[in-house]
XYZ file of C-alpha atoms in Angstrom:
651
model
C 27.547 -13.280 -23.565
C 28.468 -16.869 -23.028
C 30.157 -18.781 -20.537
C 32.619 -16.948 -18.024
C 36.334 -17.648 -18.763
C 39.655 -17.097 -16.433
C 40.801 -14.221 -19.296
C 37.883 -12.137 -18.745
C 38.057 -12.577 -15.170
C 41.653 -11.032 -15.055
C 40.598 -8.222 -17.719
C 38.263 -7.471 -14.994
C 39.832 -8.480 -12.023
C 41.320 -5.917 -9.468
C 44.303 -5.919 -8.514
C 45.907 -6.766 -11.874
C 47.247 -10.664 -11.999
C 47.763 -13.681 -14.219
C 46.525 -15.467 -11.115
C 42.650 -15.667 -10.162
C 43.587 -16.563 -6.372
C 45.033 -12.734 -6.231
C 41.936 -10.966 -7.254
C 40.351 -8.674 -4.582
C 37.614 -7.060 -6.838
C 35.927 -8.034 -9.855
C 33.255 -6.551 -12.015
C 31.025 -8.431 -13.965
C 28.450 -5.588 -14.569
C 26.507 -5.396 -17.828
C 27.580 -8.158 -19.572
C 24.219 -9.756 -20.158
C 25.189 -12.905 -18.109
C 23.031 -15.212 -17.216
C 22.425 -17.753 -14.188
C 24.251 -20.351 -16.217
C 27.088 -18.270 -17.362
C 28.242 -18.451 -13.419
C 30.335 -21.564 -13.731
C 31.194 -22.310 -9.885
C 34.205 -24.543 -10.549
C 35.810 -20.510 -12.386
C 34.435 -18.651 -9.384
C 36.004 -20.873 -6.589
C 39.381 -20.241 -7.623
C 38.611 -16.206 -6.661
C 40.299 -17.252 -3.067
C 40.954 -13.843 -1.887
C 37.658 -12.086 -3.778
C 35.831 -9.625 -1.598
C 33.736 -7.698 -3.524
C 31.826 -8.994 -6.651
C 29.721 -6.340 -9.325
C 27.037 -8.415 -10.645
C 24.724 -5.317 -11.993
C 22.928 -4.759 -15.103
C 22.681 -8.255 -16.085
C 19.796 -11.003 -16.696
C 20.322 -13.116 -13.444
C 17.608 -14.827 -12.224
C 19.013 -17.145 -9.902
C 22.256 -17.525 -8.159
C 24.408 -20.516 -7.846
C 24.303 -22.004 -4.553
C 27.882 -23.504 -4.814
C 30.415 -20.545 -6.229
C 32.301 -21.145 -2.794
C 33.614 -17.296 -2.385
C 33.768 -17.078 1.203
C 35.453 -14.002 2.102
C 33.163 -11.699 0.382
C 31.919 -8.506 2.164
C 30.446 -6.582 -0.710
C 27.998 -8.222 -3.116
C 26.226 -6.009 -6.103
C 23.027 -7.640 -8.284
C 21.187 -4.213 -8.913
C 19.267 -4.301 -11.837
C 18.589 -8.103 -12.687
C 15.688 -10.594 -12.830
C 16.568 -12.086 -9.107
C 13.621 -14.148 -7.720
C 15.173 -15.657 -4.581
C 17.880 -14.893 -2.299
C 18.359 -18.045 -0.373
C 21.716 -18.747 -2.306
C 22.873 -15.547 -0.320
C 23.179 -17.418 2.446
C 26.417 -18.745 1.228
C 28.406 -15.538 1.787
C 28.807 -14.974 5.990
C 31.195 -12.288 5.572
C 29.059 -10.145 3.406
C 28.792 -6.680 4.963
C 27.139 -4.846 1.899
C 24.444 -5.732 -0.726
C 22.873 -4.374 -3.742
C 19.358 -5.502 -5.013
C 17.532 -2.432 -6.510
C 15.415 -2.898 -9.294
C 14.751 -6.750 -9.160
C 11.152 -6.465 -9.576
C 10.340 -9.606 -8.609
C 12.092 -9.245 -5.096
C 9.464 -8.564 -2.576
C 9.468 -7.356 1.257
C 9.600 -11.089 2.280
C 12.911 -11.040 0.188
C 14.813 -7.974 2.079
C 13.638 -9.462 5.665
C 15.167 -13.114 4.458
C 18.276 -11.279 3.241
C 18.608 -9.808 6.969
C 18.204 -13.062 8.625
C 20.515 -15.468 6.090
C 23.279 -12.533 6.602
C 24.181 -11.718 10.199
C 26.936 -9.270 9.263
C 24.727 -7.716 6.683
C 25.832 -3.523 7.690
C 23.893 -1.862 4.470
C 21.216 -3.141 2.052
C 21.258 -0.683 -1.354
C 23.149 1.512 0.191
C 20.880 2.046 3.597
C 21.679 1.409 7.310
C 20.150 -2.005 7.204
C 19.655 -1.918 11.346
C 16.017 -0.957 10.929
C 15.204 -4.744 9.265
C 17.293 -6.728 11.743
C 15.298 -5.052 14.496
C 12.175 -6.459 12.805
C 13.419 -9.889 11.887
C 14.246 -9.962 15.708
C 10.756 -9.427 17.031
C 9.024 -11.716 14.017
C 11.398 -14.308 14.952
C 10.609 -14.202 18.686
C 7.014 -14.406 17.851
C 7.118 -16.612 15.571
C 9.311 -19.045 17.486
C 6.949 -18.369 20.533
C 3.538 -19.685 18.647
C 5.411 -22.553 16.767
C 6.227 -23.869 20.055
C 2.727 -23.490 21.703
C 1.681 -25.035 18.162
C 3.935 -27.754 19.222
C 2.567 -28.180 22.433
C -0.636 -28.159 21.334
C -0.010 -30.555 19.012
C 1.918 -33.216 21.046
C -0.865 -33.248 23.036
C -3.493 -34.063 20.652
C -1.237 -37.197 19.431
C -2.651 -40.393 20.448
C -0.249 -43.368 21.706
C 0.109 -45.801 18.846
C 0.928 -42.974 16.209
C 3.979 -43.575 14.123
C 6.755 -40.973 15.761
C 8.255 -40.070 12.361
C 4.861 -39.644 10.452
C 3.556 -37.440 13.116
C 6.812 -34.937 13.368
C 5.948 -34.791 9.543
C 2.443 -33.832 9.836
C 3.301 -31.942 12.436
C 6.121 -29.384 10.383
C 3.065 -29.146 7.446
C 0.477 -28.165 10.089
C 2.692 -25.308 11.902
C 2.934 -23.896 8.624
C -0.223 -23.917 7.202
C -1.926 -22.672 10.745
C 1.010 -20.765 12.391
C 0.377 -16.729 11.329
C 1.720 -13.631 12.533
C 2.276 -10.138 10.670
C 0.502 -8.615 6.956
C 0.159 -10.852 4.378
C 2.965 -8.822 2.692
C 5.263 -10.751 5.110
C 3.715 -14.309 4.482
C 6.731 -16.017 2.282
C 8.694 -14.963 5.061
C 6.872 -16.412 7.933
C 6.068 -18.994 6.484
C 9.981 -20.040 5.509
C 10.882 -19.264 8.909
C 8.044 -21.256 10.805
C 8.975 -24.317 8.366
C 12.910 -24.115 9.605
C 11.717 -23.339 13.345
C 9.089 -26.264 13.073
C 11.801 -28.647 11.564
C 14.473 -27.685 14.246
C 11.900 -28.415 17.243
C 10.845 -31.989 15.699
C 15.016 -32.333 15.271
C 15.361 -31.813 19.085
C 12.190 -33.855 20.252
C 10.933 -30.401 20.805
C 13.454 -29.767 24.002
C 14.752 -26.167 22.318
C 14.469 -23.995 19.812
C 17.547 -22.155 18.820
C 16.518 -17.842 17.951
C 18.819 -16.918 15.370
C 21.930 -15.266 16.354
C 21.613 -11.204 15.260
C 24.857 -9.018 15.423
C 23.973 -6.497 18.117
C 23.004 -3.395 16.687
C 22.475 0.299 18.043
C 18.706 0.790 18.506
C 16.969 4.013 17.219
C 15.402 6.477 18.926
C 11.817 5.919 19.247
C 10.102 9.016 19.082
C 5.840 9.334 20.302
C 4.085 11.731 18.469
C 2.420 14.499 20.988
C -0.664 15.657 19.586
C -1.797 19.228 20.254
C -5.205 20.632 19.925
C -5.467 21.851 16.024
C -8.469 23.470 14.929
C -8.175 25.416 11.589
C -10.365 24.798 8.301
C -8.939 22.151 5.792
C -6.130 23.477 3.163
C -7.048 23.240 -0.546
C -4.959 21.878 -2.857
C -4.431 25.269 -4.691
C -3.613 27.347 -1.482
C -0.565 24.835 -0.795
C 2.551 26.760 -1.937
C 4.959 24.877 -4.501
C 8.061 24.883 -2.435
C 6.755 23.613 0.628
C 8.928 20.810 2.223
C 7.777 17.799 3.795
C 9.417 14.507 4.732
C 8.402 11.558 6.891
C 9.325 9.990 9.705
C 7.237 6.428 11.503
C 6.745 6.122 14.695
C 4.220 4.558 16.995
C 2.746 4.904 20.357
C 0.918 2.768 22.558
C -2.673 2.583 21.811
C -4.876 4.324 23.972
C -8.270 3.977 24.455
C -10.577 5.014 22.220
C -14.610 6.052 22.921
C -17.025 5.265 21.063
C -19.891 6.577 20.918
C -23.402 5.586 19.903
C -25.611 7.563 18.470
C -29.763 7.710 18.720
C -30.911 4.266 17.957
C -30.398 2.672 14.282
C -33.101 1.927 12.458
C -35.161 -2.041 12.699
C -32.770 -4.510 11.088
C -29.323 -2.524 11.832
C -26.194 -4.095 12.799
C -25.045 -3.332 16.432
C -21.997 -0.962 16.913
C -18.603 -1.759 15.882
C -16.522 -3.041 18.409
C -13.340 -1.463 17.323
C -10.371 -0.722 19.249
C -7.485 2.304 18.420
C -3.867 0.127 17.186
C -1.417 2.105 16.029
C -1.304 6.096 15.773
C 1.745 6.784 13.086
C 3.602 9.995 12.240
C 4.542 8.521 8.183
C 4.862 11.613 6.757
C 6.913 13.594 9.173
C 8.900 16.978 7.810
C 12.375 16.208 8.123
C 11.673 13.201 9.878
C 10.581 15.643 12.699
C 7.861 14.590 16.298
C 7.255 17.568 16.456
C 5.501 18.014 12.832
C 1.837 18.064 13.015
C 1.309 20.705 9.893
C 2.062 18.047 7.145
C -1.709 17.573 5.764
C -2.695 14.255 4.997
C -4.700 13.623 1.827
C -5.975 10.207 1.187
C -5.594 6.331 1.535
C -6.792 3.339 -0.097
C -6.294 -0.463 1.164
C -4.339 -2.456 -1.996
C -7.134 -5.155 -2.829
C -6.381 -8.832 -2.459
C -5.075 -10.403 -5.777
C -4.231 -13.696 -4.821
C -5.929 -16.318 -6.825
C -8.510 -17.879 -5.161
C -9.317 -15.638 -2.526
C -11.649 -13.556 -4.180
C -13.377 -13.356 -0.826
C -9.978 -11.972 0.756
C -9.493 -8.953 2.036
C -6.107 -7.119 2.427
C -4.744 -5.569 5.628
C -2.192 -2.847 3.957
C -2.840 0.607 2.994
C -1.007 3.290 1.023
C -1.020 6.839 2.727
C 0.061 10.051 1.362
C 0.644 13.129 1.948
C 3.760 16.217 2.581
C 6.244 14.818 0.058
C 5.818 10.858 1.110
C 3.674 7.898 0.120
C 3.948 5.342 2.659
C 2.818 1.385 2.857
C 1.962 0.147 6.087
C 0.491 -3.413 7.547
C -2.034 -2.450 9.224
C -2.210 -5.725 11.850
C 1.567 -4.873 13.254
C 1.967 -1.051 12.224
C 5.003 -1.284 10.534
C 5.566 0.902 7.444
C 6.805 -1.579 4.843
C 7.527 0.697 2.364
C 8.351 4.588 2.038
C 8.401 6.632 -1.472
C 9.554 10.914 -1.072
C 9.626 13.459 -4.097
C 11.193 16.191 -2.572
C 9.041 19.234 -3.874
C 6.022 17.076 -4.093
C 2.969 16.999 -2.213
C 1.037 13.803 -2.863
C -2.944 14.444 -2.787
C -4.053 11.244 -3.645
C -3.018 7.154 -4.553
C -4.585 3.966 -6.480
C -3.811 0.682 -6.856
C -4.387 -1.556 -9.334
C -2.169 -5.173 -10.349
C -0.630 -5.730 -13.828
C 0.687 -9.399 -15.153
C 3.910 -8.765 -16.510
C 6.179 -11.117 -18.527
C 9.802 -11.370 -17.752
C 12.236 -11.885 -20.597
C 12.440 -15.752 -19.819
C 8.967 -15.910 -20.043
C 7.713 -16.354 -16.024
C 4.231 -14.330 -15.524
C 4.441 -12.572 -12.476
C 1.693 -10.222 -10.911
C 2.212 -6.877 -10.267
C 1.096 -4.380 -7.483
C 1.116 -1.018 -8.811
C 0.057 2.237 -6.942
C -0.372 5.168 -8.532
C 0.684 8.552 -6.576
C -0.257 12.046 -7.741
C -0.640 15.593 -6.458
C 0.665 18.683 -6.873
C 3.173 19.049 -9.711
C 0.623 17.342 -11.854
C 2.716 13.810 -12.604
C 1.414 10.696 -12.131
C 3.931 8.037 -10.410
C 3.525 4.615 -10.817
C 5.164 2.314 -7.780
C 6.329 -0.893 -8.000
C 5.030 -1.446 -4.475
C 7.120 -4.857 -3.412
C 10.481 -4.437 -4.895
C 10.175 -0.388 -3.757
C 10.893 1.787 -6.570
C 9.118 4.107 -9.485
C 9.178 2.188 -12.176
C 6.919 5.345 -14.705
C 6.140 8.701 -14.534
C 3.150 10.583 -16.375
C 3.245 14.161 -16.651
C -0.545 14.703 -17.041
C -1.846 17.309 -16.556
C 0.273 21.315 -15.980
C -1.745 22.102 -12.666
C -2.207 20.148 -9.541
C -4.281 16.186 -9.967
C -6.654 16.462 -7.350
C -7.390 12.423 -7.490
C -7.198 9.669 -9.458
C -8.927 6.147 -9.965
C -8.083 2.525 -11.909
C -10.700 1.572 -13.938
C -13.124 -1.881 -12.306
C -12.762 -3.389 -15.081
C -9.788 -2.703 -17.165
C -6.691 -2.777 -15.089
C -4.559 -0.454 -17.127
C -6.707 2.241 -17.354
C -6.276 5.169 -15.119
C -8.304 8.790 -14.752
C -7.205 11.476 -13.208
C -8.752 14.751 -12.290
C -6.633 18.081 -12.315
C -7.009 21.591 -10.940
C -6.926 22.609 -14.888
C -10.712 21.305 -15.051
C -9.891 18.219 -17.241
C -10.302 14.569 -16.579
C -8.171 12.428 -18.652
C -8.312 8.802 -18.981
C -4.794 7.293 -19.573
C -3.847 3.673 -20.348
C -0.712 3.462 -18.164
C 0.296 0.064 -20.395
C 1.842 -3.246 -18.972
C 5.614 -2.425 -18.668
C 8.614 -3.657 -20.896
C 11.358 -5.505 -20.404
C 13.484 -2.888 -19.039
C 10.187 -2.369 -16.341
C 9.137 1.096 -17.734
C 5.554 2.478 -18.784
C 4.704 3.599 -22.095
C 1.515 5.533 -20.997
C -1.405 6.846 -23.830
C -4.090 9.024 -23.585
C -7.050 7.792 -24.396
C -10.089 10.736 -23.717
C -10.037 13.879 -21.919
C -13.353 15.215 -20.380
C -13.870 18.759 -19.866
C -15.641 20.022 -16.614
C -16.618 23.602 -15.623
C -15.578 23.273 -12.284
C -12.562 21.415 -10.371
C -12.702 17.893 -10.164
C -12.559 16.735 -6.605
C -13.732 13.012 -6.554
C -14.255 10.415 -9.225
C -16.433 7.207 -9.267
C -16.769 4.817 -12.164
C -20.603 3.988 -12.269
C -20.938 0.990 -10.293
C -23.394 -0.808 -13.016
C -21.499 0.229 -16.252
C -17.979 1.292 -15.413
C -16.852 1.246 -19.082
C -20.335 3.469 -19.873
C -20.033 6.324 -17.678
C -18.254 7.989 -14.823
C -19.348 10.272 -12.002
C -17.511 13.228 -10.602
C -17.809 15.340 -7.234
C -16.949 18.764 -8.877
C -16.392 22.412 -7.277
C -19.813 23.184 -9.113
C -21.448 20.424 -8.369
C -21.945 16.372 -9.799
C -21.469 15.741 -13.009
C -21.273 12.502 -15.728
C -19.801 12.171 -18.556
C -19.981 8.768 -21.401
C -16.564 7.222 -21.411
C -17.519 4.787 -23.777
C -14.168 4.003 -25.927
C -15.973 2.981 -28.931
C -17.489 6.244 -29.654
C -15.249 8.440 -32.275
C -15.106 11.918 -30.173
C -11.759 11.733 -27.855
C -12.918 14.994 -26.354
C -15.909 15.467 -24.744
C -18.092 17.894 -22.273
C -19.756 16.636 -19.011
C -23.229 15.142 -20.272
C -25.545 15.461 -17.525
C -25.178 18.000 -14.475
C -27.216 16.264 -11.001
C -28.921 18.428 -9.043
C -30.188 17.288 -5.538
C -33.059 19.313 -4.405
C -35.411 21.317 -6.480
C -35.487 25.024 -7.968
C -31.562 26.214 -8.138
C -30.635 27.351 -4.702
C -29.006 23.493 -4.607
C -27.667 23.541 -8.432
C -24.174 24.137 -8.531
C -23.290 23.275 -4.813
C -19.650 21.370 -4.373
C -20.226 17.848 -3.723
C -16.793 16.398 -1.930
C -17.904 13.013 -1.374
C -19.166 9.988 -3.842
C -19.149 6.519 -3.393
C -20.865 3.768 -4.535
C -22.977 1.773 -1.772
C -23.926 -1.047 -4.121
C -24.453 -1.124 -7.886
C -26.738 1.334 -8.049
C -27.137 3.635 -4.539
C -24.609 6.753 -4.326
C -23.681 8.076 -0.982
C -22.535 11.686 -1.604
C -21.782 14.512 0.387
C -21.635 18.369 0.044
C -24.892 19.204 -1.585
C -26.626 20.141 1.900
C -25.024 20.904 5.434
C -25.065 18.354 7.835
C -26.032 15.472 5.793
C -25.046 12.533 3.208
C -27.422 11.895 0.414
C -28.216 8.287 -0.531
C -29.617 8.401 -4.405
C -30.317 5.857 -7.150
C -28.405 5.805 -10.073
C -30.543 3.805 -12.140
C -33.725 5.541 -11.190
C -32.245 9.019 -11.662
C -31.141 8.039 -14.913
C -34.235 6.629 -16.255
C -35.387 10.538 -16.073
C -32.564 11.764 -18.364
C -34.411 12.508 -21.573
C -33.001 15.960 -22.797
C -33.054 17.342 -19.370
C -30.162 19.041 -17.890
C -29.390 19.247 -14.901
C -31.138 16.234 -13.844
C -32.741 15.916 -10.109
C -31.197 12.610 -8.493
C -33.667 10.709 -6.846
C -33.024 10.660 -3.082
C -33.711 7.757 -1.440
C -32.794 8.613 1.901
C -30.858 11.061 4.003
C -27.889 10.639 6.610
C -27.693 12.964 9.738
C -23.799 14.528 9.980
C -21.943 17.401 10.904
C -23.293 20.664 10.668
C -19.545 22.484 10.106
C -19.474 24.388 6.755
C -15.678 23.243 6.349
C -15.418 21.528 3.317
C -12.957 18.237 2.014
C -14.037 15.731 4.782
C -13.985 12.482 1.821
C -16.470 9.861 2.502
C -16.191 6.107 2.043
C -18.265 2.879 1.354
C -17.958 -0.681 2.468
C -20.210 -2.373 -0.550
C -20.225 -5.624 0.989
C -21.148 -4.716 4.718
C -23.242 -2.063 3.505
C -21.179 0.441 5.664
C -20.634 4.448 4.867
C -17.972 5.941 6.619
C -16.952 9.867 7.126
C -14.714 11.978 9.552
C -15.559 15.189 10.668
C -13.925 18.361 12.144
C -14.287 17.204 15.791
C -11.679 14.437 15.082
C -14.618 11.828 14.866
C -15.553 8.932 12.774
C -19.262 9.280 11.662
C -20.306 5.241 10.821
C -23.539 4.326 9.211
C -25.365 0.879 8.323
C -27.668 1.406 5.013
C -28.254 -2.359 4.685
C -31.747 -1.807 4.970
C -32.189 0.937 2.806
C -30.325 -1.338 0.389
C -32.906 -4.179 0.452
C -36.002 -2.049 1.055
C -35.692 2.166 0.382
C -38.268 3.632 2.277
C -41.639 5.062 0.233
C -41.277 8.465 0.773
C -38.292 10.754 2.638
C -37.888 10.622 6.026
C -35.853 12.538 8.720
C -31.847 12.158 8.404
C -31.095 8.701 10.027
C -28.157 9.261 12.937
C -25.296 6.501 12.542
C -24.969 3.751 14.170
C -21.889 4.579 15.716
C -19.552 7.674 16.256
C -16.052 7.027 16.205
C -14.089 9.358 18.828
C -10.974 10.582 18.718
C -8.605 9.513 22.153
C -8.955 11.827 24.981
C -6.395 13.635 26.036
C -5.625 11.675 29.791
C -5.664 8.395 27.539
C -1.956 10.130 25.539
C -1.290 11.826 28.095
C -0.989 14.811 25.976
C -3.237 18.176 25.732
C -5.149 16.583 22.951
C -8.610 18.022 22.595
C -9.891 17.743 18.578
C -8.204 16.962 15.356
C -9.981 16.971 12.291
C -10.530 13.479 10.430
C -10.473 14.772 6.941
C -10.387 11.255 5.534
C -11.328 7.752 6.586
C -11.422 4.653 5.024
C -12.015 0.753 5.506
C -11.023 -2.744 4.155
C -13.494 -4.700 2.490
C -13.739 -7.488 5.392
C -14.326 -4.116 7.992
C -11.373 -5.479 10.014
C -9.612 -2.470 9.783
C -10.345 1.177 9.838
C -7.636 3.952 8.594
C -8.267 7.916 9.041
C -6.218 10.549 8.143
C -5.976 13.783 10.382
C -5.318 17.431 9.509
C -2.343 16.832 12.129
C -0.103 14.396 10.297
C -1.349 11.479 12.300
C -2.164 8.265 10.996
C -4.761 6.141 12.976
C -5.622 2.687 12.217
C -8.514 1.001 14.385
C -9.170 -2.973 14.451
C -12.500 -4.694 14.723
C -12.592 -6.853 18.103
């Protein structure tokens, strides 16, 4: 398509006229235009246009000039759009259409709210909701640029040059000015910049908030926790057809106790100061308080990408469970992003990031996170611009979990109720954004599946799996000619058979070589090393593991409570059936493994659930089927058998 001309505009153009100042309506959808087809000096002569169809085409950028001031309704779905700032130029625009502009993130949608003040509906949702949270970030954020100013002016000695300093001062507010996920940081920081540049404007007297339409609030619903004590639901025993939707809300954070255990070991860290910050009902059937049946299955925190962090950590985590996958900012509670399949019921999620090349040739990183559960597909989720972009339909029974590959970013396993691992490489997507996925081995187990963990040492060698009968390995290496291939050694953890063939529902990796795993014996958490267990293989099979130590925990026979590992603070984590949060330090059996077995050491730390005078609800015990952390430790996620979210921070 080339340039735009007044002929095509009138084809187009609704009502019918030879005049472009008549047209009310116009749609340019699907012509493959791009940004420099949009000739302004064509467009301003639309006087009277009000609603524009820009779909389906290969926009990347709009121009900032096209001078149609009277429109309300604006549609760009499907396009390359990277920035929205040129919306700014439409005041009267009431309705807007953005799906499936990948490279839109959540900074995007909030900027889109505060540029638009009459904004009613963003892709066809009530876009109240966002100008609620614009309002609060904007209060905050004009409340610690101001104290930054303060602070500031303060610091500025006498013979400084006044215009030098207001300069230094706009580039210091926004390189030291923070507030909300890191999700949220193109936004804050655009907004501190213009807040920053309007107080230096006005000699710091005022700052102006931005004026937002008044809007009807929504109901804000607290969850009331009841006392919930039934054994964990397998995967197999949840019926096809059951319903579940979501619904976020959040209550004031009560006090949590925490509770010490006897006395770590020489050279442990002290207990966690950690106090309870948001308690969220994500998952909600239809959208109901009043839900707490909707199991929740598992979370993971999305790793940090950004270049030159490698020491970052990230602060958001994915959730799933009923029919929803949610994505929520841990520091503010706020669930950025929500994904249903009605007649789903998600069991477990993965992230991983992909570099994808748009058609003009920009490389832009992806997040991806990968959903699965009960029907047995695989959804891949474009996590910032909010949308499926690929299914797989893996396996024909339930995927009980799934994992990205370390090392190869486009590989994926996943673990099914039909006794079959199969490694997938999901692909980078095309220029239409969808997934051409291949399979690449499929490992055959005699037992269900339940938890998989790449070998820390040699992820591309071999991967471990928690299985209904046990833990098992098999070689994934993908130079070897057999596609198809049986588990190659079973682990045993005790002697004689009475232990052989006992489910083991949590694995983890401590460090490159120690396994924390769970399930083989009541009431503890086996520490073993990989290397030296493997240096016994020979021809045996099953192979004893070689224990290296043993953690005290619960005694319950209930089954499903996942564990989880912070490598770098040398942290294991697991919930229980009392609603608690079982916390251990193994740094020293990481430097130094003791010569011979000793007693089960007791955690550091146990986690407790609220008490009930603290909601002010009959709250006694909820089970904590899952927990997990970020790599820093700063924040702590668990998942409860009562569709509660819980996310702790580290004082």
């Amino acid at each position: 398509m080339g340039p735009l001309t007044a002929r095509l505009l009138m084809q187009r153009g609704r009502p019918k006229s030879d005049r472009l100042g008549k047209i009310r309506s116009l749609d340019l959808s699907g012509l493959k235009l791009l940004s420099e087809h949009l000739d302004p000096k064509l467009l301003s002569r639309l006087k009277q246009l009000q609603e524009l169809d820009l779909s389906n085409n290969q926009l990347e950028t709009l121009p900032a000039n096209l001078g149609l001031s009277h429109l309300r309704i604006l549609r760009c779905a499907n396009n390359q759009l990277g920035d929205v700032t040129a919306l700014c130029q439409f005041p009267q625009l009431e309705e807007l259409s953005l799906e499936g502009n990948p490279f839109l993130t959540v900074s995007d949608n909030l900027k889109v709210s505060f540029l638009l003040p009459k904004l009613r509906k963003v892709n066809g949702k009530d876009a109240s909701s966002t100008c609620t949270q614009v309002e609060n970030l904007n209060r905050e954020l004009t409340h610690r640029v101001t104290a930054h100013w303060e602070k500031f002016m303060a610091a500025l000695g006498p013979g400084e040059e006044a215009e030098k300093a207001q300069a230094d001062f706009v580039r210091s507010a926004v390189r030291d000015v923070r507030y909300g996920p890191e999700s949220l940081r193109e936004f804050t920081q655009w907004r501190v910049r213009m807040i920053s540049e309007e107080l230096v404007a006005s000699g710091g007297t005022q700052v102006h908030e931005a004026d937002f339409p008044k809007r009807p609030l929504e109901t804000t619903v607290t969850y009331k926790p009841r006392a919930r004590l039934v054994a964990l639901k397998r995967p197999d025993e949840v019926p096809p057809n059951l319903p579940s939707t979501k619904r976020a809300c959040t209550s004031p954070s009560p006090s949590a106790q925490m509770e010490g255990g006897p006395a770590g070991p020489a050279g442990s860290q002290p207990a966690l100061q950690l106090e309870p910050l948001h308690f969220l009902q994500c998952h909600s059937r239809n959208n109901s308080p009043q839900d707490l049946k909707t199991q929740l299955w598992a979370c993971a925190f999305e790793p940090a990408w950004e270049e030159g962090h490698s020491g970052a950590t990230s602060q958001t985590v994915a959730t799933c469970g009923g029919e929803a996958v949610c994505v929520i900012d841990c520091q503010t509670g706020i669930v950025l992003h929500k994904y249903k399949a009605p007649g789903e019921e998600f069991f477990s999620v993965a992230w991983t990031a992909l570099m994808v090349v748009t058609q003009a040739g920009h490389k832009k990183r992806w997040s991806v996170l990968a959903a699965a559960g009960l029907r047995g597909l695989v959804r891949l989720l474009h996590v910032r611009a909010g949308f499926c972009c690929g299914v797989i339909r893996a396996h024909k029974k339930a995927i009980a979990t799934l994992c990205f590959s370390p090392t190869h970013e486009t590989h994926l396993f996943t673990a099914s109720y039909d006794k079959r691992i199969i490694l997938w490489n999901i692909g980078v997507p095309n220029h239409d954004y969808e997934f051409q996925a291949s399979q690449l081995l499929t490992l055959d187990s005699a037992s269900i599946p339940l938890r998989l963990c790449p070998v820390a040492s040699c992820p591309d060698a071999y991967l471990l799996a928690g299985c209904e009968g046990g833990c098992c390995c098999w070689d994934v290496r993908l130079d070897q000619p057999q596609k198809r291939r049986a588990c190659e050694v079973e682990f045993v953890f005790a002697t004689g058979s009475e232990a052989s063939g006992r489910r083991v529902d949590g694995l983890a990796f401590v460090n490159e070589d120690i396994v924390a795993s769970k399930g083989s014996g009541v009431g503890t958490i086996c520490l073993w090393s990989w290397s030296q267990t493997w240096l016994g293989r020979g021809t045996r099979s099953p192979l004893a593991v070689v224990v290296l130590a043993r953690l005290q925990w619960s005694s319950t026979e209930l089954a499903y409570f996942s564990l989880s590992t912070c490598p770098d603070k040398g942290i294991v984590l697991c919930g229980d059936e009392e609603g608690s949060v079982w916390i251990y330090d193994v740094r020293h059996i990481l430097k130094q493994p003791p010569p011979q077995l000793a007693a089960p050491q007791a955690p550091v730390q146990i986690l407790k659930w609220p008490q009930p005078l603290a909601l002010g609800q009959p709250v006694t015990k909820t089970m904590v089927n899952t927990v997990v952390a970020n790599a820093a430790l700063t924040y702590l996620t668990a998942l409860t058998d009562s569709n509660i979210v819980a996310i702790w921070r580290r004082c």
